[in-house]
PDB file of C-alpha atoms in Angstrom:
ATOM      1  CA  LYS A   1      -4.893  31.478 -17.766  1.00 80.00           C
ATOM      2  CA  ILE A   2      -5.736  28.472 -15.583  1.00 88.00           C
ATOM      3  CA  ILE A   3      -3.800  25.269 -16.308  1.00 87.00           C
ATOM      4  CA  ASP A   4      -5.239  21.928 -15.266  1.00 89.00           C
ATOM      5  CA  PRO A   5      -2.576  20.170 -13.106  1.00 85.00           C
ATOM      6  CA  PHE A   6      -3.969  16.714 -13.967  1.00 87.00           C
ATOM      7  CA  LYS A   7      -3.350  17.233 -17.685  1.00 89.00           C
ATOM      8  CA  SER A   8       0.273  16.149 -17.245  1.00 88.00           C
ATOM      9  CA  LYS A   9      -0.582  13.093 -15.110  1.00 91.00           C
ATOM     10  CA  GLN A  10      -1.202   9.429 -15.892  1.00 91.00           C
ATOM     11  CA  LYS A  11      -3.342   7.022 -13.903  1.00 93.00           C
ATOM     12  CA  TYR A  12      -1.982   3.555 -13.064  1.00 94.00           C
ATOM     13  CA  GLU A  13      -3.940   0.631 -11.613  1.00 95.00           C
ATOM     14  CA  VAL A  14      -2.346  -0.775  -8.435  1.00 95.00           C
ATOM     15  CA  ARG A  15      -2.535  -4.586  -8.259  1.00 95.00           C
ATOM     16  CA  SER A  16      -2.039  -6.674  -5.114  1.00 94.00           C
ATOM     17  CA  PRO A  17      -0.039  -9.952  -5.011  1.00 93.00           C
ATOM     18  CA  SER A  18      -1.812 -13.114  -6.184  1.00 90.00           C
ATOM     19  CA  TYR A  19      -2.271 -14.569  -2.681  1.00 89.00           C
ATOM     20  CA  PHE A  20      -4.949 -11.958  -1.865  1.00 89.00           C
ATOM     21  CA  GLN A  21      -8.546 -12.448  -3.027  1.00 88.00           C
ATOM     22  CA  VAL A  22      -8.976  -8.893  -4.336  1.00 90.00           C
ATOM     23  CA  ARG A  23      -6.371  -8.050  -6.968  1.00 91.00           C
ATOM     24  CA  ASN A  24      -7.372  -4.463  -7.798  1.00 93.00           C
ATOM     25  CA  VAL A  25      -6.286  -2.238  -4.893  1.00 91.00           C
ATOM     26  CA  GLY A  26      -6.931   1.148  -6.465  1.00 93.00           C
ATOM     27  CA  ASN A  27      -5.342   3.768  -8.671  1.00 94.00           C
ATOM     28  CA  THR A  28      -2.332   6.016  -8.317  1.00 93.00           C
ATOM     29  CA  ILE A  29      -1.317   9.090 -10.258  1.00 93.00           C
ATOM     30  CA  VAL A  30       2.140   9.861 -11.614  1.00 92.00           C
ATOM     31  CA  SER A  31       3.562  12.592 -13.844  1.00 90.00           C
ATOM     32  CA  LYS A  32       3.873  11.686 -17.524  1.00 89.00           C
ATOM     33  CA  THR A  33       7.234  10.798 -19.017  1.00 87.00           C
ATOM     34  CA  THR A  34       9.141  13.949 -19.931  1.00 85.00           C
ATOM     35  CA  GLY A  35      12.793  13.998 -20.969  1.00 86.00           C
ATOM     36  CA  ASN A  36      14.857  11.851 -18.615  1.00 89.00           C
ATOM     37  CA  LYS A  37      12.049  11.406 -16.069  1.00 88.00           C
ATOM     38  CA  ILE A  38      10.310   8.123 -16.850  1.00 89.00           C
ATOM     39  CA  ALA A  39       6.860   7.668 -15.320  1.00 86.00           C
ATOM     40  CA  SER A  40       7.307   3.979 -14.472  1.00 87.00           C
ATOM     41  CA  GLU A  41      10.577   4.693 -12.647  1.00 89.00           C
ATOM     42  CA  ASN A  42       8.830   7.329 -10.518  1.00 89.00           C
ATOM     43  CA  LEU A  43       6.229   4.738  -9.526  1.00 91.00           C
ATOM     44  CA  LYS A  44       8.662   2.059  -8.359  1.00 91.00           C
ATOM     45  CA  ASN A  45       9.268   1.723  -4.603  1.00 92.00           C
ATOM     46  CA  ARG A  46       6.101   3.645  -3.712  1.00 93.00           C
ATOM     47  CA  VAL A  47       4.403   2.209  -0.630  1.00 95.00           C
ATOM     48  CA  VAL A  48       0.610   1.837  -0.727  1.00 94.00           C
ATOM     49  CA  PRO A  49      -1.226   1.196   2.580  1.00 95.00           C
ATOM     50  CA  VAL A  50      -4.307  -1.019   2.170  1.00 94.00           C
ATOM     51  CA  CYS A  51      -6.729  -2.350   4.763  1.00 94.00           C
ATOM     52  CA  LEU A  52      -6.603  -6.155   4.993  1.00 93.00           C
ATOM     53  CA  ALA A  53     -10.408  -6.261   5.183  1.00 93.00           C
ATOM     54  CA  ASP A  54     -10.530  -4.836   1.654  1.00 91.00           C
ATOM     55  CA  LEU A  55      -8.018  -7.377   0.336  1.00 91.00           C
ATOM     56  CA  LYS A  56      -9.717 -10.443   1.850  1.00 90.00           C
ATOM     57  CA  ASN A  57     -13.397  -9.326   1.834  1.00 89.00           C
ATOM     58  CA  ASP A  58     -13.437 -10.002   5.602  1.00 88.00           C
ATOM     59  CA  GLU A  59     -14.527  -7.213   7.945  1.00 90.00           C
ATOM     60  CA  GLU A  60     -12.965  -9.018  10.941  1.00 90.00           C
ATOM     61  CA  GLN A  61      -9.504  -8.059   9.618  1.00 89.00           C
ATOM     62  CA  GLY A  62     -10.306  -4.331   9.503  1.00 91.00           C
ATOM     63  CA  TYR A  63      -7.729  -3.344  12.124  1.00 93.00           C
ATOM     64  CA  ARG A  64      -4.750  -4.613  10.094  1.00 93.00           C
ATOM     65  CA  ILE A  65      -3.127  -2.367   7.504  1.00 95.00           C
ATOM     66  CA  ILE A  66      -0.978  -4.050   4.869  1.00 94.00           C
ATOM     67  CA  LYS A  67       1.774  -2.043   3.209  1.00 95.00           C
ATOM     68  CA  LEU A  68       2.375  -2.960  -0.420  1.00 95.00           C
ATOM     69  CA  ARG A  69       5.398  -1.679  -2.350  1.00 96.00           C
ATOM     70  CA  ILE A  70       5.286  -1.220  -6.110  1.00 95.00           C
ATOM     71  CA  GLU A  71       7.931  -3.480  -7.673  1.00 94.00           C
ATOM     72  CA  HIS A  72       7.133  -3.693 -11.403  1.00 93.00           C
ATOM     73  CA  VAL A  73       5.121  -1.688 -13.914  1.00 93.00           C
ATOM     74  CA  GLN A  74       3.461  -3.432 -16.864  1.00 92.00           C
ATOM     75  CA  GLU A  75       1.599  -1.150 -19.279  1.00 89.00           C
ATOM     76  CA  ARG A  76      -0.869   0.681 -16.989  1.00 91.00           C
ATOM     77  CA  ARG A  77      -0.611  -1.787 -14.087  1.00 94.00           C
ATOM     78  CA  ALA A  78       1.611  -1.350 -11.050  1.00 93.00           C
ATOM     79  CA  LEU A  79       2.432  -4.749  -9.516  1.00 94.00           C
ATOM     80  CA  THR A  80       3.093  -4.797  -5.788  1.00 94.00           C
ATOM     81  CA  ASN A  81       4.753  -7.007  -3.194  1.00 94.00           C
ATOM     82  CA  PHE A  82       4.229  -7.298   0.570  1.00 93.00           C
ATOM     83  CA  TYR A  83       6.219  -4.644   2.452  1.00 93.00           C
ATOM     84  CA  GLY A  84       4.848  -4.529   5.994  1.00 93.00           C
ATOM     85  CA  LEU A  85       1.999  -4.952   8.453  1.00 92.00           C
ATOM     86  CA  GLN A  86       0.645  -2.340  10.825  1.00 92.00           C
ATOM     87  CA  LEU A  87      -2.186  -2.224  13.350  1.00 92.00           C
ATOM     88  CA  THR A  88      -4.580   0.705  13.524  1.00 92.00           C
ATOM     89  CA  THR A  89      -4.105   3.067  16.460  1.00 90.00           C
ATOM     90  CA  ASP A  90      -7.496   2.272  17.997  1.00 89.00           C
ATOM     91  CA  LYS A  91      -6.658  -1.457  18.047  1.00 88.00           C
ATOM     92  CA  LEU A  92      -3.251  -0.754  19.626  1.00 85.00           C
ATOM     93  CA  ARG A  93      -4.856   1.362  22.335  1.00 83.00           C
ATOM     94  CA  SER A  94      -7.411  -1.336  23.088  1.00 84.00           C
ATOM     95  CA  LEU A  95      -4.593  -3.889  23.556  1.00 81.00           C
ATOM     96  CA  VAL A  96      -2.635  -1.744  26.017  1.00 78.00           C
ATOM     97  CA  ARG A  97      -4.450  -1.249  29.294  1.00 75.00           C
ATOM     98  CA  LYS A  98      -3.698   1.070  32.202  1.00 72.00           C
ATOM     99  CA  TRP A  99      -0.858   0.113  34.542  1.00 70.00           C
ATOM    100  CA  GLN A 100       0.610  -2.330  32.044  1.00 74.00           C
ATOM    101  CA  THR A 101       3.791  -1.905  30.057  1.00 76.00           C
ATOM    102  CA  LEU A 102       4.132  -2.173  26.290  1.00 73.00           C
ATOM    103  CA  ILE A 103       7.139  -4.041  24.933  1.00 78.00           C
ATOM    104  CA  GLU A 104       8.015  -3.162  21.373  1.00 82.00           C
ATOM    105  CA  ALA A 105      10.390  -5.302  19.318  1.00 86.00           C
ATOM    106  CA  ASN A 106      11.700  -5.234  15.769  1.00 87.00           C
ATOM    107  CA  VAL A 107      12.523  -8.613  14.267  1.00 88.00           C
ATOM    108  CA  ASP A 108      14.140  -9.362  10.901  1.00 90.00           C
ATOM    109  CA  VAL A 109      12.479 -12.392   9.351  1.00 86.00           C
ATOM    110  CA  LYS A 110      13.836 -14.305   6.371  1.00 88.00           C
ATOM    111  CA  THR A 111      11.314 -16.044   4.164  1.00 77.00           C
TER     112      THR A 111
END
């Protein structure tokens, strides 16, 4: 007997913060609530990488990847907050040329 693995899953809509033009980022799947495992608790703190070009409808920003972390769940919507910024590997390689050194730094910023 073949059991469909998606029968025990629920689909949630991932929403970006209000300061982005596009609010609907996509969908994510989570196991349904069973016993002590609550579906909304399993969703919290998930990190969703999204291209900035998709969020701003601007193809010039295609090399930036925004990380959004799910903070709250309301009904079937997962609300996110900014978590990090990353450059694509091809953009990083174009910035670093031969015979030059790359200086990496981590900075804690308070907002």
